[in-house]
mmCIF file of C-alpha atoms in Angstrom:
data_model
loop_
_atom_site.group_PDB
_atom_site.id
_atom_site.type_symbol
_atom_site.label_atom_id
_atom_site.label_comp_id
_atom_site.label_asym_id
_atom_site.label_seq_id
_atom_site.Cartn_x
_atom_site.Cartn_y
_atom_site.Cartn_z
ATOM 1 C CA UNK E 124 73.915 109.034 88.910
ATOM 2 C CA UNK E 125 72.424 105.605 89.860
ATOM 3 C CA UNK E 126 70.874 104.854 86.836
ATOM 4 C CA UNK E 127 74.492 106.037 85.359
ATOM 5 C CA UNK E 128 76.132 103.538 87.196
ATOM 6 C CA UNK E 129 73.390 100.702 87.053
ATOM 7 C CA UNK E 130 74.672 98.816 83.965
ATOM 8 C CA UNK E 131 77.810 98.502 85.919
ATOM 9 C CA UNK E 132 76.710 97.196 89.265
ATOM 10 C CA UNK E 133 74.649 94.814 87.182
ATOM 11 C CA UNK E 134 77.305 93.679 85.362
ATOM 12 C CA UNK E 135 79.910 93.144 88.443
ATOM 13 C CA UNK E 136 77.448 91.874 90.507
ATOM 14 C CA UNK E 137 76.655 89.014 87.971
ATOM 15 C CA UNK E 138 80.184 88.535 88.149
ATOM 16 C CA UNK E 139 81.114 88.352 91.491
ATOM 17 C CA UNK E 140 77.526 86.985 92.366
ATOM 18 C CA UNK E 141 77.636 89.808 94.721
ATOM 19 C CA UNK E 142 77.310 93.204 94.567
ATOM 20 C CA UNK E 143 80.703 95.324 94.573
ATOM 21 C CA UNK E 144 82.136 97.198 96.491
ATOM 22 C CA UNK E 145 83.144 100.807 96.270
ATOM 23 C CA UNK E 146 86.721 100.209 95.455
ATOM 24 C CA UNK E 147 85.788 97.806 93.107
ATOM 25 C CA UNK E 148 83.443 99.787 91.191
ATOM 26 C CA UNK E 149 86.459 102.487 90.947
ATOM 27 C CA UNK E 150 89.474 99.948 90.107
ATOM 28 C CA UNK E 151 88.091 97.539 87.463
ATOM 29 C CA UNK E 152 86.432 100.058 85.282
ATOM 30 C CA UNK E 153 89.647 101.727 85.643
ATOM 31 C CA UNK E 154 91.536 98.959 84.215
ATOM 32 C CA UNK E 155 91.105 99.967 80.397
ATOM 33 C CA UNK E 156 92.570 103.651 81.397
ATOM 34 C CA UNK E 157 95.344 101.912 83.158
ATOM 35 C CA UNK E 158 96.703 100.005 79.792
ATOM 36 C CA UNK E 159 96.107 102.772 77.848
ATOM 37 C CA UNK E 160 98.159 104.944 80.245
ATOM 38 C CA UNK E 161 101.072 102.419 79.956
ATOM 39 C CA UNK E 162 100.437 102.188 76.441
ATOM 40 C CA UNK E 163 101.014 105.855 75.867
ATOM 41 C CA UNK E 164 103.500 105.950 78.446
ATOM 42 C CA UNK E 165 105.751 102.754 76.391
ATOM 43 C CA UNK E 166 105.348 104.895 73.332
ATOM 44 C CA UNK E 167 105.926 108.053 74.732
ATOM 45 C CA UNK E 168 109.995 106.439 75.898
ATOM 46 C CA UNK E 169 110.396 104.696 72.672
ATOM 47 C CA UNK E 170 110.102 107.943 70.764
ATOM 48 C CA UNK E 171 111.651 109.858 73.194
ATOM 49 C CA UNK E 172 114.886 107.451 73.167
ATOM 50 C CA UNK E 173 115.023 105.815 70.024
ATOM 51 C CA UNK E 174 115.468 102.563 71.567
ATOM 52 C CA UNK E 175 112.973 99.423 71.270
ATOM 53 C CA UNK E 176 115.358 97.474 73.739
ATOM 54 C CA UNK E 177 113.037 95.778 76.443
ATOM 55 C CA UNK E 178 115.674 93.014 77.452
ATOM 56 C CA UNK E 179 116.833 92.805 81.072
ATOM 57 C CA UNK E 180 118.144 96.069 83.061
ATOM 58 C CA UNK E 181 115.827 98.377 80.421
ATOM 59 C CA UNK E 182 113.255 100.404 81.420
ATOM 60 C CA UNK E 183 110.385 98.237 79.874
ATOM 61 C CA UNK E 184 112.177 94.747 80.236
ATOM 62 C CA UNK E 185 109.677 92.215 78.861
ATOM 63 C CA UNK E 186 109.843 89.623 81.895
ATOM 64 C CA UNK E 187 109.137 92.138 84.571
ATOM 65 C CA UNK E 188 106.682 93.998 82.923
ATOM 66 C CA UNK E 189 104.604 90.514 82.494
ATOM 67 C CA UNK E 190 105.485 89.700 85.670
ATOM 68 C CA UNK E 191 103.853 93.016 87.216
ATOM 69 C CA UNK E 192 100.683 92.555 84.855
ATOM 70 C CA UNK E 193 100.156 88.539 86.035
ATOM 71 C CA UNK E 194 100.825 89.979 89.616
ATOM 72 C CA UNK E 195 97.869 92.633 89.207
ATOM 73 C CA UNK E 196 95.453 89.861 88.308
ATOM 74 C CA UNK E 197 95.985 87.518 90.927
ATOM 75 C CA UNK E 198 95.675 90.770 93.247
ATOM 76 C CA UNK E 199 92.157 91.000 91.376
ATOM 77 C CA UNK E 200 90.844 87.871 91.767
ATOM 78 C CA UNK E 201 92.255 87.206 94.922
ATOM 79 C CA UNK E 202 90.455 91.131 96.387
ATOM 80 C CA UNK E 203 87.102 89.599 95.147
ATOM 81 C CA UNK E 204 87.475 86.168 96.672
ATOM 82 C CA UNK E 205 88.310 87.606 99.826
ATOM 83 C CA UNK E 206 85.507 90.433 99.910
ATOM 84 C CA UNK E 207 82.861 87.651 98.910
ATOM 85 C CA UNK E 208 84.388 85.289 101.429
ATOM 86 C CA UNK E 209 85.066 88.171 104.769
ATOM 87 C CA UNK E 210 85.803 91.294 104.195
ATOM 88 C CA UNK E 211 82.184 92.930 102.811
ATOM 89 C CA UNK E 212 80.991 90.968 106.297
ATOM 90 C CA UNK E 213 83.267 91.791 108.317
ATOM 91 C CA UNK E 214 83.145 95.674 107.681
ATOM 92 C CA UNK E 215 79.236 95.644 107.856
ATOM 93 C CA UNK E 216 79.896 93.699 111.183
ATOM 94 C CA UNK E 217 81.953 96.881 112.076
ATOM 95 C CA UNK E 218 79.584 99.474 111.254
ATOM 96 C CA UNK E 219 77.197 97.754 113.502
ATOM 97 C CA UNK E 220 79.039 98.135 115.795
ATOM 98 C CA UNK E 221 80.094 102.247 115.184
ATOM 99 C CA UNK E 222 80.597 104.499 117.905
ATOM 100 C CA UNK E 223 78.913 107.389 115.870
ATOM 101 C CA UNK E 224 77.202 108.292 112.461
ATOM 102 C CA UNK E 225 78.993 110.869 110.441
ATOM 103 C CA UNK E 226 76.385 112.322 107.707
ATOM 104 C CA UNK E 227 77.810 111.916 104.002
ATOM 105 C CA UNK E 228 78.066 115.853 102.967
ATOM 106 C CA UNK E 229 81.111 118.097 101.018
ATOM 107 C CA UNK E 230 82.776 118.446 104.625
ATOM 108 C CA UNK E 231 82.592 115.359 105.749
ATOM 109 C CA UNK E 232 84.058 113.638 102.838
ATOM 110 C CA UNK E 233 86.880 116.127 102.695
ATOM 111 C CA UNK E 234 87.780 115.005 106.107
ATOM 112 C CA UNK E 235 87.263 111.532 105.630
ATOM 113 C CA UNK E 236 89.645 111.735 102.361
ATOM 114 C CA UNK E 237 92.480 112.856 105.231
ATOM 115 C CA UNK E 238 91.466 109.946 107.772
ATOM 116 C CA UNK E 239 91.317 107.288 104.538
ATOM 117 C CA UNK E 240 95.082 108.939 104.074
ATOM 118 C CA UNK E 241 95.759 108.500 107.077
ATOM 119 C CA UNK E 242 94.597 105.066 107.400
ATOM 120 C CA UNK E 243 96.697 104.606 104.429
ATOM 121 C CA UNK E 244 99.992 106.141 105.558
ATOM 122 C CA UNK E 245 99.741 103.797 109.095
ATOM 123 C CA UNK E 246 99.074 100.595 106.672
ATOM 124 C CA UNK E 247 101.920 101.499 104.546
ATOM 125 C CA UNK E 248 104.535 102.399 106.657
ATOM 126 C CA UNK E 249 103.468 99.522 109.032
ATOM 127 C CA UNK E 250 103.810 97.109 105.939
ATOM 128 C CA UNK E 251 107.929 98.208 105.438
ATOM 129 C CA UNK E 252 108.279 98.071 109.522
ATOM 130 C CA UNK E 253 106.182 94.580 110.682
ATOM 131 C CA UNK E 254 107.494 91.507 108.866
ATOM 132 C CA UNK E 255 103.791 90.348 108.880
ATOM 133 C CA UNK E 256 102.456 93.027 107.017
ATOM 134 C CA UNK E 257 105.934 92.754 104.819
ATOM 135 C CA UNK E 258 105.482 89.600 103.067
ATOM 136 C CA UNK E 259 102.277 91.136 101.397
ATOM 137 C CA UNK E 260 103.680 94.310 100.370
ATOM 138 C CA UNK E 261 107.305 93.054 99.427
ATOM 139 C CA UNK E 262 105.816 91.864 95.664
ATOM 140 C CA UNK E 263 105.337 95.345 94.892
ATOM 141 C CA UNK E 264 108.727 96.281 95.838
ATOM 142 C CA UNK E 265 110.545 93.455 93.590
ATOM 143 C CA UNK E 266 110.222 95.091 90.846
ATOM 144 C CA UNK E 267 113.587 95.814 89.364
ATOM 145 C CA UNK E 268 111.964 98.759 86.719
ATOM 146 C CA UNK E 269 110.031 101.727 86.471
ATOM 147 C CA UNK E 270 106.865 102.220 84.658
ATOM 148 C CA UNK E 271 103.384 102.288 85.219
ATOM 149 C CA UNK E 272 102.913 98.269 85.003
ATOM 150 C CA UNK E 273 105.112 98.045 88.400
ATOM 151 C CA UNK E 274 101.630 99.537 89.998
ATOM 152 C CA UNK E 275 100.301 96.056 89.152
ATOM 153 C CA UNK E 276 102.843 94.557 90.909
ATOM 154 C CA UNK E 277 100.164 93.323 94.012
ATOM 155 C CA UNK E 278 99.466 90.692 95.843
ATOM 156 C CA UNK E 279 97.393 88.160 96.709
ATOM 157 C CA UNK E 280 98.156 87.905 100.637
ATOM 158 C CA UNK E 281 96.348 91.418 101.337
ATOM 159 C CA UNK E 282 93.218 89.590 103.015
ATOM 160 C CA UNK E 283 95.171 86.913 104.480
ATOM 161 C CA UNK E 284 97.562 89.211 106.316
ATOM 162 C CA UNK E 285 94.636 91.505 107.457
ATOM 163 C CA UNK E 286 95.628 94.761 105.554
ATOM 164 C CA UNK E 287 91.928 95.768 106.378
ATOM 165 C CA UNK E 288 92.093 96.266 109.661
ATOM 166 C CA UNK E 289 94.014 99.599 109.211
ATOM 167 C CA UNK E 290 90.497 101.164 108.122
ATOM 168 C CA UNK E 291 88.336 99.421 110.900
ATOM 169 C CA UNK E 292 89.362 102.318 113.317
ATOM 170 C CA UNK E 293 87.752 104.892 110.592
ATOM 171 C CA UNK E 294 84.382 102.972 110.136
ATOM 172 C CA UNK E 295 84.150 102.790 113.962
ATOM 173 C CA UNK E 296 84.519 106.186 114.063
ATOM 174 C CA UNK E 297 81.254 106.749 112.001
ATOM 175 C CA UNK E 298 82.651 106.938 108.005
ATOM 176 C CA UNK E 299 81.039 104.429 106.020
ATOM 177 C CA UNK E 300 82.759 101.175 105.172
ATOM 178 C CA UNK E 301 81.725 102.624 101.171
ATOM 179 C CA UNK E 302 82.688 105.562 101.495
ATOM 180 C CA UNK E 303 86.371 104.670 103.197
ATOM 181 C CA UNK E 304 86.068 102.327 100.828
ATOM 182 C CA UNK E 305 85.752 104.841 97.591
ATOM 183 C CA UNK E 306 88.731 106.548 98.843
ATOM 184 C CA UNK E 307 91.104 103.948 99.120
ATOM 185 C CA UNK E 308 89.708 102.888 95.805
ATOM 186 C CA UNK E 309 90.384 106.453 94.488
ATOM 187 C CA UNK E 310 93.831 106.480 96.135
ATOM 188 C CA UNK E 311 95.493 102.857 94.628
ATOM 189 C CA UNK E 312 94.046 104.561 91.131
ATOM 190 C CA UNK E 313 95.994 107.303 91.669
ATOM 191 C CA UNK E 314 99.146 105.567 92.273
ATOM 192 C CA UNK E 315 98.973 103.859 88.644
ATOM 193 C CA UNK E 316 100.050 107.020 87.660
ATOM 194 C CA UNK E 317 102.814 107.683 89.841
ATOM 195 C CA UNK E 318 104.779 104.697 88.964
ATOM 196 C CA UNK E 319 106.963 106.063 85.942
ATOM 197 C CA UNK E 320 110.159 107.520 85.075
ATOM 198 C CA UNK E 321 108.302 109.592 82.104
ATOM 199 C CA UNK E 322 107.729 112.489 84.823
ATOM 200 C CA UNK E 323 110.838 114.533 86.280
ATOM 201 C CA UNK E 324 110.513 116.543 89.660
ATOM 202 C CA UNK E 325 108.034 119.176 89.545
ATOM 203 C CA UNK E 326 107.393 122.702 91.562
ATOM 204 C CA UNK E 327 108.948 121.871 95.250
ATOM 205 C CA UNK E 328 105.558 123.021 96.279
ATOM 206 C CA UNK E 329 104.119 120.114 94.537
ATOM 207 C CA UNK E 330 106.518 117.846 95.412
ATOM 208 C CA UNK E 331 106.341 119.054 99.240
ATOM 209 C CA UNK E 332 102.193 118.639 98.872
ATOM 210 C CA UNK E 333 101.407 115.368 96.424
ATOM 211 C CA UNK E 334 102.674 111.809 95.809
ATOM 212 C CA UNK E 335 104.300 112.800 92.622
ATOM 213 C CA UNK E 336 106.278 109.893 90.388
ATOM 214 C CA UNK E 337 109.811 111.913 91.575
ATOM 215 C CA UNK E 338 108.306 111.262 95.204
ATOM 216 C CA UNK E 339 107.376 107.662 94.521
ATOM 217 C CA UNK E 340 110.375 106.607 92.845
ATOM 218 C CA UNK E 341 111.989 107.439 96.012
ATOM 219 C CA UNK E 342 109.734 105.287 97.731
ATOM 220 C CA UNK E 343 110.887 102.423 95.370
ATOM 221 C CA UNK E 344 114.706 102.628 95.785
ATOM 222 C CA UNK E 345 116.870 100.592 97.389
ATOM 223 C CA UNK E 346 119.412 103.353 97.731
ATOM 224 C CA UNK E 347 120.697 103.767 101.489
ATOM 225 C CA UNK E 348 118.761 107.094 101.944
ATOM 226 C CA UNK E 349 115.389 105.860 100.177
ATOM 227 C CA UNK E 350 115.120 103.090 102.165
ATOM 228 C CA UNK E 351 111.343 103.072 104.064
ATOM 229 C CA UNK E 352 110.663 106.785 103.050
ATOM 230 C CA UNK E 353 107.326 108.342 101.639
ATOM 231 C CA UNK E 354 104.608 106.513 102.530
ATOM 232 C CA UNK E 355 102.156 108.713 101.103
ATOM 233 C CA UNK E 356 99.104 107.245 99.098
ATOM 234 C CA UNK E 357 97.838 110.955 97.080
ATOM 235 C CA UNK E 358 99.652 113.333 99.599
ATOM 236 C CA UNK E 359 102.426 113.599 101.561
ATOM 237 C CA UNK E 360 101.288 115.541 104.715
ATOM 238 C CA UNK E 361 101.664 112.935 106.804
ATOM 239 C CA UNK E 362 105.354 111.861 105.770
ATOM 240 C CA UNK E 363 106.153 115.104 106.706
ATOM 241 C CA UNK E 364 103.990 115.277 110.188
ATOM 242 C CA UNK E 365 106.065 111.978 110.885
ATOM 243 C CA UNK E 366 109.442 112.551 109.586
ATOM 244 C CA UNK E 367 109.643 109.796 106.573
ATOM 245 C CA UNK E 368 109.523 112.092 103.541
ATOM 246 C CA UNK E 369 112.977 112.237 101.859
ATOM 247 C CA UNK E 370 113.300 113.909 98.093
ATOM 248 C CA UNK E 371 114.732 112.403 94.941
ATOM 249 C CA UNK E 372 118.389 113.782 94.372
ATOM 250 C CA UNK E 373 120.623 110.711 93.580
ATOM 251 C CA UNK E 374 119.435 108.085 90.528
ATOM 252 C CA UNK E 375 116.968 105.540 92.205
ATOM 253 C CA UNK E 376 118.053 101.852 92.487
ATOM 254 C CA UNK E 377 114.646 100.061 92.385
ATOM 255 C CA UNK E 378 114.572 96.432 93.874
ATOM 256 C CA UNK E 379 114.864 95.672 97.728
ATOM 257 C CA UNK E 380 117.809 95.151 100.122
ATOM 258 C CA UNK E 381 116.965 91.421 99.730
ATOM 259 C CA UNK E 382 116.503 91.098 96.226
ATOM 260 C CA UNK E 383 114.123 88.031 94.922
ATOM 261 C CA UNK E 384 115.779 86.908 91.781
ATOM 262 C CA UNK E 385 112.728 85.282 90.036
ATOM 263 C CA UNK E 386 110.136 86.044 87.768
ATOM 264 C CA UNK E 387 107.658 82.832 88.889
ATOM 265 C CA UNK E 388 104.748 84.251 90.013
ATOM 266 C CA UNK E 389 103.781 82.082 92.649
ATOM 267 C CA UNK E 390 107.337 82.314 94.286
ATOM 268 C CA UNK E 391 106.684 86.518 93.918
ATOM 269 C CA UNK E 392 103.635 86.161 95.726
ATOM 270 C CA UNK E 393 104.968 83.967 98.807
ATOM 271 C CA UNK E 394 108.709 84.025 99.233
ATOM 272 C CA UNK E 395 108.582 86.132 102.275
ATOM 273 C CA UNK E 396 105.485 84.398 103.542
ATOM 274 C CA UNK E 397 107.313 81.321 103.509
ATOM 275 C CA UNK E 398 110.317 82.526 104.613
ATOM 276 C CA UNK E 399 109.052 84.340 107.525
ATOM 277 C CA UNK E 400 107.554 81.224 108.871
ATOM 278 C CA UNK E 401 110.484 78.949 108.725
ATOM 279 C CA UNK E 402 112.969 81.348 110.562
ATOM 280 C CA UNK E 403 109.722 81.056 113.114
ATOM 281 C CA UNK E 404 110.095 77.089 112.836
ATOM 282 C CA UNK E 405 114.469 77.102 113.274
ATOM 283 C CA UNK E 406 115.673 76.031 116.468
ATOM 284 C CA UNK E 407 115.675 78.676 119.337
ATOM 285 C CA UNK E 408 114.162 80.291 122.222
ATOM 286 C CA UNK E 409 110.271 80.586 121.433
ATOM 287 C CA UNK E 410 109.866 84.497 122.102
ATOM 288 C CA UNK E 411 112.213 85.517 120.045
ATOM 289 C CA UNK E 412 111.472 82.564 117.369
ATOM 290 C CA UNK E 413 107.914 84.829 117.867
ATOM 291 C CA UNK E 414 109.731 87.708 116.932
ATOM 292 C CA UNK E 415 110.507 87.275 113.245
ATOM 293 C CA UNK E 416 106.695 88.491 112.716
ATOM 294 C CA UNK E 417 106.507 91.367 114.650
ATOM 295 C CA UNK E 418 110.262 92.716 113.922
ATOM 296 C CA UNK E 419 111.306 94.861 111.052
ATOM 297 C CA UNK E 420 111.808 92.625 107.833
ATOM 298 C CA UNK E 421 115.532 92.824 108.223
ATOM 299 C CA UNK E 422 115.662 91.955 112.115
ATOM 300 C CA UNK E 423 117.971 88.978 112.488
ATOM 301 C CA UNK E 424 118.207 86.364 115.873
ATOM 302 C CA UNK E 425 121.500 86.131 117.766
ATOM 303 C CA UNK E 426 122.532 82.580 116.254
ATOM 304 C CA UNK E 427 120.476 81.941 113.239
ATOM 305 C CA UNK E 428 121.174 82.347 109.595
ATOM 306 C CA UNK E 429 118.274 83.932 107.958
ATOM 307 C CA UNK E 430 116.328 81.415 105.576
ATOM 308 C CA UNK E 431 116.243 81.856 101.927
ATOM 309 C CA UNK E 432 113.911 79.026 100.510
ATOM 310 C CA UNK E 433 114.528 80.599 96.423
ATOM 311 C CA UNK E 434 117.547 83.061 95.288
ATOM 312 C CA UNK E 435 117.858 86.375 96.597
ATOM 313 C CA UNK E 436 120.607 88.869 95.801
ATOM 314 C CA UNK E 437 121.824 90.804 98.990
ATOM 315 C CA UNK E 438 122.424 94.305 98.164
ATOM 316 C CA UNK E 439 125.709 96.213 99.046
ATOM 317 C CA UNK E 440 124.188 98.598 101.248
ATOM 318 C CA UNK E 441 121.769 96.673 103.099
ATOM 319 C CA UNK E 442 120.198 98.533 105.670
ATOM 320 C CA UNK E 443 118.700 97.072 109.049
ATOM 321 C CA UNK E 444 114.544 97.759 108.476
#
């Protein structure tokens, strides 16, 4: 398998002038199957409708999909900056430092594939809950469409906000920082595939079980009774374990309760970023000026009007994160 795989670590690592890391070497050689999968899946609607339409409100509206595809590079370029800069450190700094050394064998990595989803769940549902973690994961949840391009819809704050420290506990623990690493690499590839409207609801017992696209789209809507609901990267155990799994029954409004209205990609990237900080900067008591990173995305101060520094639309059924 190593001298498989050899021509590829050679390759990245001339690249990156380091070599990669696990969910690396599973997400960029990925990246051909992921355009062909929207490819197919662009083709498959076409025929299936009858309609080449890709102007605004349609499934495959030109400016968002090249707006989710620009997002998914800077989310590239911006992982391997930050891995060569911290991250590849600071999780060998962290296994260093483990509590325990859990051997690599068929068992173990079936647990660790439930920890990594844990891991995962806690990041996720964290990022809808903790304005912090918010303006890095609000990019992907802009998107106004449906298809497997939105999946690309990333962004380039994960480092900066600290997204990795969700899978510190796990590498303490004794799982290797490649191996949790794999997973998580394994898990986002997944998800390309889950982002479409191309798939209707399935068995219940695979809905009840997987991430399926019916589950995800639910995850996606702005719809009072989607709002912050399945978490789930590849299963949805723990969305049920925690009471955040809700089915798809009424048609999914995709967008968030504070809708940006721009396709810039720098202003996609940083809106909330920005914004967060100056409600932090306006006038008022310090702890709860403190507050607008901790609180839920939505959380408003008793006299302050909520900063919008570009457009945002404010849906009709806005619910309090």
């Amino acid at each position: 398998m190593e001298t498989v795989f050899q021509p590829v670590v050679a390759a990245m690592t001339a690249l990156f002038g380091r070599p990669p890391t696990m969910n690396e070497m599973i997400l960029i050689p990925m990246i051909p199957v992921f355009g062909s999968a929207f490819l197919f899946e662009w083709l498959y609607f076409r025929r299936k409708t009858g309609s080449w339409n890709t102007g605004q409100g349609q499934p495959f509206w030109t400016r968002e999909v090249l707006a989710n595809f620009s997002l998914g590079v800077g989310y590239y370029v911006s992982g391997g900056l930050m891995n060569l800069l911290f991250v590849a450190a600071l999780f060998t700094v962290v296994w260093d430092h483990r509590f325990y050394t859990i051997p690599i064998n068929v068992g173990t990595i079936i647990l660790a594939f439930f920890v990594q989803e844990l891991c995962y769940y806690w990041y996720h549902r964290t990022a809808h809950r903790v304005r912090w973690f918010w303006t890095q994961h609000v990019s992907h949840h802009t998107g106004e469409i449906m298809n497997m391009s939105t999946a690309a819809r990333q962004s380039i704050l994960n480092g900066i906000v600290g997204t990795w420290m969700f899978y510190v506990p796990a590498v303490l623990a004794g799982f290797t920082p490649e191996l949790m690493l794999g997973l998580l690499g394994a898990n986002l590839a997944f998800q390309w595939f889950v982002h479409t409207e191309s798939v209707p609801r399935l068995h219940p017992w695979v809905e009840w079980w997987i991430n399926t696209p019916s589950n995800h789209r639910v995850h996606h809507g702005r719809n009072a009774q989607y709002i912050d609901k399945n978490y789930g990267g590849v299963i949805m155990l723990y969305d049920h374990l925690f009471g955040s799994y809700e089915p798809e029954q009424e048609k999914v409004e995709y967008g968030t309760p504070r809708q940006i209205k721009s396709h810039n990609w720098w202003v996609l990237n940083t809106h909330e970023f920005v914004d967060m900080f100056r409600d932090a900067m306006a006038p008022g008591p310090i702890g709860e000026r403190l507050k607008h990173f901790w609180k839920p995305p939505a959380w408003q101060r008793e006299g302050h009007q909520p900063i919008h520094t570009w457009t945002v639309e404010r849906h009709d059924e806005v619910m309090v994160r």
